[in-house]
Amino acid sequence: MVDYAALFSRNLPRAVSSPPGSDAQTRYIFSVTNAVPEVIDSDEYLTAIRAGLESGGPNSLAAYPPTGGHVGLREFVAQRLASNRGFNASPDDVVITDGAGGAINILLDSFINPGDPVLVEEFTYMGSLRMMLERGAEPVHVACDEDGMLPDALEEAINTLETAGRRPKFVWLIPVYQNPLGFSSSMQRRRALLEVAQSHGIPILENESYADFQIDGDPLPTAFSGLSDQGDVFYVSSFTKLLGCGLRVGFGVLPPGVREALPQVNAQNLPRRGVSHLATMMVYEYMREHEAEHIENVRNALLVRRDAMLSALEENFPSFCEWTTPRGGMLVFVRLPEGADTWATLAKATERDVKYNPGGVFRADRDRNNYLRLTYSHNSPEEIREGIARLAELFREEGYFEG
Ligand SMILES: Cc1ncc(COP(=O)(O)O)c(C=O)c1O
């Protein structure tokens, strides 16, 4: 018998705690920002794959993809960012990755040493938080209001770290339809945060994975990447939420000049480890044909689902609980009374076929579990109403609705 435990690498990621029940399969899935299932049209996807294969000839799949990924898709991304996000990137600085998560992985691998502080929002997307914790980084949460991270709190957090001789590696922001808090930062707030970060020479990571998911909110202000001319903002986003999480196609945009210096991007073997060229071809061909119509279909589907979730919360949760009213994106963040423990209750919820995310998964210390995040992109409006009623019943039985 081989003792595999004795053979494991000493560099395995550190263990990060997950709430009991998080692996369960349920009918009511309020725990993942999946793409909306009905907008995936298999015939159109197959047509896009065929177009991709035919346009490139047999070499398109026979050869390894270029470093940085599909050239047409990189140009397409650069054009979209210029027209939608006020950000003029060179296609050479766009790197196609396996989802936004792939781009985040490259950045963390390239920059993070164990013990490095990273300044993150008060609650931040659990996936990148987990990646930081696995690498031994120290995410430092900074207070937020409904306009995003608070510039004064950011300044204070940086000063505290610098006084202790520690230098934060990034100011890490999700400034549009923030996951899980739901806010989109105004232009004024963006400028104020940029000023603080720049005055300390700390780069910003902006994750705009939800920029295409406006429901009925105001148009989004220019991206941080379009506001700075200092080459100090990294951008990541994805096609996964729009076209399908299973596609695993996202991208990063590096500040000018950084690409050449990043071993994780330039390694000779990167094309062999990168994202599937077939998937990127499909995304490219499909988006060129169907972008506007697809985004409109997603918007309409999310509008109905969001409204179903908000009215189900209104009907089933007491008024002293609070929740966000998202104007875009795919999630609602809920606050229960102090003492409620959504981390502990998740396993019971899954026994009733409902899954959600406890507040603690968005926090480095796994605290603040009187909060929970509910996503509405996956289930139908009818299922959303059923699932929320089931959840309310459980929380009532647990005594969370006693005020
Ligand atoms: C803010 C944010 N960033 C990144 C991701 C990961 O996206 P992808 O599936 O493209 O890796 C998610 C998925 O939920 C997310 O919410």
Coordinates of C-alpha atoms in Angstrom, one line a residue, residues 9 54 71 110 134 153 158 193 195 213 225 237 256 283 292 295 322 340 347 361 365 380 394 400:
S9 CA 3.7 18.3 -1.4
E54 CA -14.5 26.7 -39.6
V71 CA -6.4 36.8 -30.2
S110 CA 2.4 36.3 -8.8
E134 CA -5.1 29.2 1.2
A153 CA -11.5 53.6 6.8
I158 CA -3.2 51.4 5.6
L193 CA -10.5 55.5 -3.0
E195 CA -6.5 58.9 -4.3
F213 CA -25.8 42.6 -15.0
S225 CA -8.9 51.2 -14.7
S237 CA -14.0 39.9 -15.2
P256 CA 0.7 48.5 -19.2
V283 CA -17.5 32.7 -26.6
A292 CA -27.0 42.7 -27.0
I295 CA -27.6 40.6 -22.2
E322 CA -33.0 43.8 6.7
A340 CA -28.7 34.1 14.7
A347 CA -26.9 21.9 7.3
V361 CA -17.8 32.8 4.3
D365 CA -12.4 35.2 10.6
S380 CA -37.4 29.8 -11.4
L394 CA -36.5 27.0 9.5
Y400 CA -34.1 33.8 14.6

